[in-house]
Short mmCIF file of C-alpha atoms in Angstrom, two decimals:
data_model
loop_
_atom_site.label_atom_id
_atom_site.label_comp_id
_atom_site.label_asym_id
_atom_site.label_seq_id
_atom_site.Cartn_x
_atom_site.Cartn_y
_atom_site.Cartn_z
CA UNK A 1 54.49 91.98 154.82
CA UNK A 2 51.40 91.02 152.90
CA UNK A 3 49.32 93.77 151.67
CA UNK A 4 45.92 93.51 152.52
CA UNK A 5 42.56 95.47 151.80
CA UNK A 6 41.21 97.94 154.78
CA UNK A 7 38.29 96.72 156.73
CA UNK A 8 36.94 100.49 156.95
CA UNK A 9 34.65 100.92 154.33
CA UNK A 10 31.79 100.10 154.92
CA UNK A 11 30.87 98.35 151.51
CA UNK A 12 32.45 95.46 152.52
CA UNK A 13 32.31 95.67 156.42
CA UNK A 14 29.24 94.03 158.12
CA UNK A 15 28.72 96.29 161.11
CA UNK A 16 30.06 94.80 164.12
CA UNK A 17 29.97 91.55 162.55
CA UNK A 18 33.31 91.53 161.50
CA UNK A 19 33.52 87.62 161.04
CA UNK A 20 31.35 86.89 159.06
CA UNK A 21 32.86 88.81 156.44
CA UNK A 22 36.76 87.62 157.18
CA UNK A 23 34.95 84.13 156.45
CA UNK A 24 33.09 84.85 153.19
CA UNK A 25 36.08 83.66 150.65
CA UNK A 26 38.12 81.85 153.31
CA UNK A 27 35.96 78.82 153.01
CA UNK A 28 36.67 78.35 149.55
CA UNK A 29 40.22 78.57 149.40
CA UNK A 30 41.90 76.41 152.67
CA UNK A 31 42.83 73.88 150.25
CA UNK A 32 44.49 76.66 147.55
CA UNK A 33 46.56 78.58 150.21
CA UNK A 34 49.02 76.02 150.62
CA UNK A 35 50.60 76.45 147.27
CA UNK A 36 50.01 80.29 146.69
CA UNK A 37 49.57 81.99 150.78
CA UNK A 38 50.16 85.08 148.79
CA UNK A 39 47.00 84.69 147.34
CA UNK A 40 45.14 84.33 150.23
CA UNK A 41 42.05 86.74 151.40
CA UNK A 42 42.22 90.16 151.72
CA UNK A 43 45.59 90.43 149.87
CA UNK A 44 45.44 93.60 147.28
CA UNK A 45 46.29 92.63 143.43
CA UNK A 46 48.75 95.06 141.56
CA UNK A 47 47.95 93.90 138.36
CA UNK A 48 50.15 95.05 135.82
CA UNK A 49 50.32 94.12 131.93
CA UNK A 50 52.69 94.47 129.62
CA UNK A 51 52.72 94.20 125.49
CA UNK A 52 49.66 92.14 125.12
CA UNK A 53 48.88 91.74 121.58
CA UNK A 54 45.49 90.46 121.10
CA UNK A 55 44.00 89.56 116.91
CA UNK A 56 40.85 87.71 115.83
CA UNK A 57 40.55 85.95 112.60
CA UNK A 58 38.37 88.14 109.64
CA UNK A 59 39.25 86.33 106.38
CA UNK A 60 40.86 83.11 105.56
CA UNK A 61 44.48 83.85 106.43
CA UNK A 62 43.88 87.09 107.85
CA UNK A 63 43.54 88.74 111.10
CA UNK A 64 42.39 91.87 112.89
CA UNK A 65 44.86 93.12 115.39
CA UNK A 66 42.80 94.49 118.37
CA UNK A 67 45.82 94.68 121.10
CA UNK A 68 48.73 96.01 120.15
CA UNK A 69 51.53 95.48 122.95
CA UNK A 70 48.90 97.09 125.21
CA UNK A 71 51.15 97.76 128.66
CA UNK A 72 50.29 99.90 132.02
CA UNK A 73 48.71 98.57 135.25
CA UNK A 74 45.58 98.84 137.55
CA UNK A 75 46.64 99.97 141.16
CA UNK A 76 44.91 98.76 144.36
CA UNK A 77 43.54 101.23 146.14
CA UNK A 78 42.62 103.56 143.14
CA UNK A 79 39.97 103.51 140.86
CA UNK A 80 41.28 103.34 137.05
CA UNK A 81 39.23 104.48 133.95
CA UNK A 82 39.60 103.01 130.78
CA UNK A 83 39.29 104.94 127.87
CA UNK A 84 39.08 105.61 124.27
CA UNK A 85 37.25 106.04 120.56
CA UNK A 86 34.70 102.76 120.14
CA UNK A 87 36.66 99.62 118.64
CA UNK A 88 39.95 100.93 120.50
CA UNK A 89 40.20 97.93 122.53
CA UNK A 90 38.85 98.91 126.42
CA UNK A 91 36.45 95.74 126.18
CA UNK A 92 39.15 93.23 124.91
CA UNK A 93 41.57 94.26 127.36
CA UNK A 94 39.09 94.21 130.55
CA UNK A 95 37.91 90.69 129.48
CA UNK A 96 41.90 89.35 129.05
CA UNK A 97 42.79 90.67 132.60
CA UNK A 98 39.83 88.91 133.96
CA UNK A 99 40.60 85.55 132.38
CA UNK A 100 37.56 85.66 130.07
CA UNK A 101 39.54 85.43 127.24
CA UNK A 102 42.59 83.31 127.05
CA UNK A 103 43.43 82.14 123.97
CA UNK A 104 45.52 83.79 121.12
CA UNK A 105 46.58 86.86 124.08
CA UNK A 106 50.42 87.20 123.46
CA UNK A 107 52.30 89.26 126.45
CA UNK A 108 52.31 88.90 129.88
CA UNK A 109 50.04 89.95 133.25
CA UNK A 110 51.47 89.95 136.43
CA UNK A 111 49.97 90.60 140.35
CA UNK A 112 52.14 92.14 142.76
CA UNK A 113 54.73 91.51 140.13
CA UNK A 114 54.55 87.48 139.89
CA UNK A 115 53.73 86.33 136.33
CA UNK A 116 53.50 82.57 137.49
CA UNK A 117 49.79 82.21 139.32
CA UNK A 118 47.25 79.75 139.89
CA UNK A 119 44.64 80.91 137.77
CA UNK A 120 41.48 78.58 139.41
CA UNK A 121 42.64 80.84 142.38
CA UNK A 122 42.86 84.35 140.82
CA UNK A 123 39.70 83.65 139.40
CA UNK A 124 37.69 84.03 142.61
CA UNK A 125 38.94 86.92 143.79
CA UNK A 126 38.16 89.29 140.23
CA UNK A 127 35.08 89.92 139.44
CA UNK A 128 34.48 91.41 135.71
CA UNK A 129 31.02 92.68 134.70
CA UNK A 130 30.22 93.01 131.15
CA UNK A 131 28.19 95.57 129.55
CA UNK A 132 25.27 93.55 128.66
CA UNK A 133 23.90 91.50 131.52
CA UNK A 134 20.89 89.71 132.42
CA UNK A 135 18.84 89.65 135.92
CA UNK A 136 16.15 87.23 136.00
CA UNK A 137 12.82 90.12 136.24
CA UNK A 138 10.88 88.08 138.36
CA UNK A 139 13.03 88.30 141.34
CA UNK A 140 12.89 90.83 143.63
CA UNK A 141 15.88 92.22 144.48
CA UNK A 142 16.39 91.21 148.06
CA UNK A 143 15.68 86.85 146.18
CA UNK A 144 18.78 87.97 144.14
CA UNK A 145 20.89 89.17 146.24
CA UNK A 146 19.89 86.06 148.88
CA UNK A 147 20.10 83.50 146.11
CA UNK A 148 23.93 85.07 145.15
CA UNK A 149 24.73 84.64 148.21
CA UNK A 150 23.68 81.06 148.61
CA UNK A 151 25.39 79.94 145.48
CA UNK A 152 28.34 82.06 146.22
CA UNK A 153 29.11 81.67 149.68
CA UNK A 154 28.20 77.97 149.87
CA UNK A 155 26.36 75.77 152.76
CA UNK A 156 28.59 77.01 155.54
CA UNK A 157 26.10 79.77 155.56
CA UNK A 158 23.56 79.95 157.74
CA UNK A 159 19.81 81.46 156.44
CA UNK A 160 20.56 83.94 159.41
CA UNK A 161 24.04 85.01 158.33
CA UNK A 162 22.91 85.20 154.37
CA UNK A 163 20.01 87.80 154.93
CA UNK A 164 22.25 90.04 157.35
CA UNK A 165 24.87 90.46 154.56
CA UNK A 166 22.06 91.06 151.92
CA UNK A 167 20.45 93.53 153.91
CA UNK A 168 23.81 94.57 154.47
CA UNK A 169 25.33 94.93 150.76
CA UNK A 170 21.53 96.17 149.96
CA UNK A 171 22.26 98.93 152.45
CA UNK A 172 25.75 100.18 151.28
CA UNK A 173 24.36 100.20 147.54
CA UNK A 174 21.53 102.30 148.64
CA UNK A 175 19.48 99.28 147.75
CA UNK A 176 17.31 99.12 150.79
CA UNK A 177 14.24 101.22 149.19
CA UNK A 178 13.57 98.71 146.39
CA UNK A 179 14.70 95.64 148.32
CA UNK A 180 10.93 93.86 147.06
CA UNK A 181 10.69 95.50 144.00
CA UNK A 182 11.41 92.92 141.04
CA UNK A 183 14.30 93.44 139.31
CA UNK A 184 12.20 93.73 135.85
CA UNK A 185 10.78 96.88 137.45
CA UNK A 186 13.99 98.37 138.81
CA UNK A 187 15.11 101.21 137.15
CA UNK A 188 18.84 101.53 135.04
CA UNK A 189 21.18 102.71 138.12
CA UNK A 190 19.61 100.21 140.74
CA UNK A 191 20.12 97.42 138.31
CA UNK A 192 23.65 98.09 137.86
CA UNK A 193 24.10 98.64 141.38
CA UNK A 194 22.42 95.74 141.98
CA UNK A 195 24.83 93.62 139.60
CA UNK A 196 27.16 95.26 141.62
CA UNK A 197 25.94 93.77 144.88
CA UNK A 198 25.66 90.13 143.55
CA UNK A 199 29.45 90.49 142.76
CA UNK A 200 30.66 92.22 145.73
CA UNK A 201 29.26 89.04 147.92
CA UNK A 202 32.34 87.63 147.95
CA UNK A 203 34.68 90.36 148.85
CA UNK A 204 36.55 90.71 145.31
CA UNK A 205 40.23 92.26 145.23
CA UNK A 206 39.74 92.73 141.91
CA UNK A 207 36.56 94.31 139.99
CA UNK A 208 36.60 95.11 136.61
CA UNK A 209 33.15 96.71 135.00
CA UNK A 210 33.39 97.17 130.81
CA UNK A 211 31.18 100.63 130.45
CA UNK A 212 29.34 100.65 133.83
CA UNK A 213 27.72 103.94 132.97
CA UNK A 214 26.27 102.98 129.74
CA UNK A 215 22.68 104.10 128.94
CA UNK A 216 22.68 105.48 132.43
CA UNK A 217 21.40 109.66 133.09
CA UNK A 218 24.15 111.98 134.72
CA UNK A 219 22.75 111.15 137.98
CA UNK A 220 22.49 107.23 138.12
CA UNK A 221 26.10 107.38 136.22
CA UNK A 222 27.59 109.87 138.45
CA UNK A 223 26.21 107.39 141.78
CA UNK A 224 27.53 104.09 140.36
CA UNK A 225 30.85 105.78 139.72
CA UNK A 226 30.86 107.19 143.52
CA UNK A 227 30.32 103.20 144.70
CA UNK A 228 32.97 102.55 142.75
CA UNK A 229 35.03 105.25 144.12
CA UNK A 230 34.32 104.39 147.35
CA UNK A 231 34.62 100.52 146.86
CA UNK A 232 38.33 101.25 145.82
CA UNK A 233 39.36 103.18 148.50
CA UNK A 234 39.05 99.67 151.22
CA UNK A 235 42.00 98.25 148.73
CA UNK A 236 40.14 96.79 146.00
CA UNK A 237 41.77 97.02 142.69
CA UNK A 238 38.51 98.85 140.39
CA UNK A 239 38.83 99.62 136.84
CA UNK A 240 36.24 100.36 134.28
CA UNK A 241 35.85 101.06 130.53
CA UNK A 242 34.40 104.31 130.26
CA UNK A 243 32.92 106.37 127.28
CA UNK A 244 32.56 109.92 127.68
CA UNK A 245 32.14 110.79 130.98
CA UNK A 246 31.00 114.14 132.45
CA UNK A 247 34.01 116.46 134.25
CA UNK A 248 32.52 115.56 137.42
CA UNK A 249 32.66 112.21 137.07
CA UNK A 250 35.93 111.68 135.72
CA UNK A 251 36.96 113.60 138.79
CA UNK A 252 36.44 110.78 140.85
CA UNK A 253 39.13 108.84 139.12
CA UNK A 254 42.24 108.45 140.16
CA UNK A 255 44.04 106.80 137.30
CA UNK A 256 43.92 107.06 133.03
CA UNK A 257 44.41 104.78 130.51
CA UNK A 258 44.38 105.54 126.80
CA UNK A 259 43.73 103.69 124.33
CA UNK A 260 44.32 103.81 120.46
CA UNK A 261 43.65 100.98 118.22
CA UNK A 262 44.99 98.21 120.61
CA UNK A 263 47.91 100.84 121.84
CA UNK A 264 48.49 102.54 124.65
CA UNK A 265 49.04 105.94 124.21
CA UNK A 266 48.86 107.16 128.16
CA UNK A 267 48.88 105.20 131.55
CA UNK A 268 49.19 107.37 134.67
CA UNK A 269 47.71 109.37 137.26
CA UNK A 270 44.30 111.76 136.29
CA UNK A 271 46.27 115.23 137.21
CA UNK A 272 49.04 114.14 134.87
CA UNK A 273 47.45 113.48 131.57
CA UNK A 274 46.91 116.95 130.01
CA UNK A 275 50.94 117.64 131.09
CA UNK A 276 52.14 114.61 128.98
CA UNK A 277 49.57 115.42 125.72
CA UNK A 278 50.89 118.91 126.13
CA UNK A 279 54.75 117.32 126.14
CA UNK A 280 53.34 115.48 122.34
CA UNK A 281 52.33 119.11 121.33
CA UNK A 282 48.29 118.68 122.44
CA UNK A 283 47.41 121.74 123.53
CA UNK A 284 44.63 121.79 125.98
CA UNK A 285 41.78 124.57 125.74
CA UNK A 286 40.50 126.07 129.63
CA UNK A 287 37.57 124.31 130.60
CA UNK A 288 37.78 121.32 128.54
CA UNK A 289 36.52 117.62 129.21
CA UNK A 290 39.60 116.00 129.91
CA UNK A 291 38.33 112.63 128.03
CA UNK A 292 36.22 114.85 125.37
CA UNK A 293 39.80 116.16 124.85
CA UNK A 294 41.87 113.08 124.72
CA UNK A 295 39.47 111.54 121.70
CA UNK A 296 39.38 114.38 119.64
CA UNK A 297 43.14 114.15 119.54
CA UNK A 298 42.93 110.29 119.59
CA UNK A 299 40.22 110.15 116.81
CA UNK A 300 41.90 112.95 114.08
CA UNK A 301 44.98 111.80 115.03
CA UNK A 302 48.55 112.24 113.12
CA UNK A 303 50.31 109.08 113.45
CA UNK A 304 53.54 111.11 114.31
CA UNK A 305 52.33 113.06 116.62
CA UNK A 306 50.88 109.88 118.31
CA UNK A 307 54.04 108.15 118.03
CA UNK A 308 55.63 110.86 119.79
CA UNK A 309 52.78 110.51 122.26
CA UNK A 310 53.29 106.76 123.13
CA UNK A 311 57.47 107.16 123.56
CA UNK A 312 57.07 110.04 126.20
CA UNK A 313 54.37 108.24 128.00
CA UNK A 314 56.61 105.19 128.05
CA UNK A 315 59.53 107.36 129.76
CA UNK A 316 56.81 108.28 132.44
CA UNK A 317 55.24 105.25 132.87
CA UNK A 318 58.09 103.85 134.13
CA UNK A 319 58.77 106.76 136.29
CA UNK A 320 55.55 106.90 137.44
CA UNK A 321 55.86 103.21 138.58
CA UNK A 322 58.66 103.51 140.54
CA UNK A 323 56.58 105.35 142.81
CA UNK A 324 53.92 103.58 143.46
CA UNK A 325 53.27 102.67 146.81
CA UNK A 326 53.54 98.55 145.72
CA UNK A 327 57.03 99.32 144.05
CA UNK A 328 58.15 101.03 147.14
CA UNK A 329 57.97 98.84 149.80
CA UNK A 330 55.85 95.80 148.41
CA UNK A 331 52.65 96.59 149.83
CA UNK A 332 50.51 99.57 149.21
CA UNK A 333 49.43 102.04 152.07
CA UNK A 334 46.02 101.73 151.82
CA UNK A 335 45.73 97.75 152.61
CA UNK A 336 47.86 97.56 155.78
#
């Protein structure tokens, strides 16, 4: 049985509209489907990566490792943060799972545990969104979000059908207040949430955001990570670099991964990540960030210690794996 993405958030339903949206990536792909049906709309991606090794070149003959046999995986259905000290890695390893960087990546990435994909068709269904982006300043939002979907969504889209999922997507992003306000003049958590929007046109299964929160106040950070939250929970596989978040917001989680100068040192469920570091001997104080907590071990680190670390989380990684819903049964309970 094909596991696919639940209709029932309203993100990504269009009221009663319900075709419209079924439509928005099946025009693109008729001609795909044939050679990879697996692939097809509305199927969830369990991505899962294992010992990728990523190094650039610094000198002549020398190169700077910046993955280091990286493995864990991004669940659909759950919302996955990425973290670690700066330089660890988070960016590099977003922007390989995407596809935005190809070359020189040694390891493997598989979805719903096939290594051998047709990448012209995995690309349209992730979405990654960098750190540093641009929106033209001049356009209001509602022109950006129409003009996204034009380009996105192609000519089998009526004028009609374009501005009701605008107003739409505006609506579920909280957008609606600021819908003819240029973007220029929009402040830091509408812009990102409007980035947001202009990827989410399409219907995604996969979104991957590299620091999402960045430069953001506790209140705009907290709201984008809520949209996330709730974008994850209709099936769609969400993971984000993240530096430093507040307790509340890392609450909204539902998945960890650490990382330590290309390695990873932990790759599970939130509620289990203080257990394991306390397994290595990391000790944690009451009513301690959880991330605050994992750098300051992470950052004055003994290299034994996190050696230690990395084997035990290995032993439950693979535990932890084998009960996932996707590993169970081959489809995960929240995109029947």
């Amino acid at each position: 049985m094909d596991a696919r993405r639940s209709g029932d958030d309203n993100i990504y339903q269009i009221d009663n509209d319900h075709e419209v949206v079924d439509s928005m990536i099946d025009h693109r792909q008729n001609s795909d489907e044939s050679q990879d049906s697996w692939l097809k709309r509305g199927v969830c991606f369990y991505i899962e990566f294992q010992n990728l090794s990523y190094s650039v070149p610094i000198n002549k003959g020398k190169r700077k490792k910046i993955l280091q046999n990286a493995t864990g995986c991004f669940e659909p259905g759950k919302l996955t943060a990425v973290v670690g000290p700066s330089g660890a890695g988070k960016s590099t390893l977003l922007s390989i799972i995407s596809g935005v960087k190809s070359s020189n990546v040694k390891g493997s990435i598989k979805i719903n545990d096939r290594e051998k994909i047709d990448g012209n068709i995995y690309r349209k269904q992730i979405c990654y969104i960098p750190q540093e982006f641009t929106l033209h300043p001049l356009l209001t939002t509602k022109e950006t979000l129409y003009i996204a979907a034009r380009l996105k969504l192609g000519q089998g889209y009526s004028t009609i059908k374009s501005h009701f999922i605008v107003n739409n997507i505006a609506k579920s992003l909280g957008l609606m207040n600021c819908l003819d306000t240029a973007a220029g003049k929009l402040s830091g958590g509408e812009k990102k949430r409007l980035l947001i929007g202009i990827e989410i046109v399409t219907k995604p299964a996969v979104l991957l955001l590299d620091e999402p929160t960045s430069g953001l106040d506790s209140v705009s950070s907290n709201q984008v990570i809520n949209l996330l939250h709730s974008m994850s929970k209709s099936g769609c596989t969400v993971a984000c670099a993240v530096h430093q978040p507040s307790s509340q917001m890392i609450s909204e989680f539902d998945n960890i991964i650490v990382i330590e100068q290309g390695r990873t040192l932990y790759c599970g469920p939130r509620e289990d990540v203080l257990d394991t570091f306390k397994e290595a001997g990391y000790i944690t104080p009451h009513f301690y960030n959880i991330v605050e907590f994992v750098l300051e071990v992470v950052t004055n680190r003994c290299d034994e210690n996190l050696k230690n670390l990395a084997k035990i989380n290995a032993v439950k990684y693979v535990q932890w794996k084998s009960q996932c819903e996707f590993y169970k049964n081959g489809t995960y309970i929240g995109c029947t």
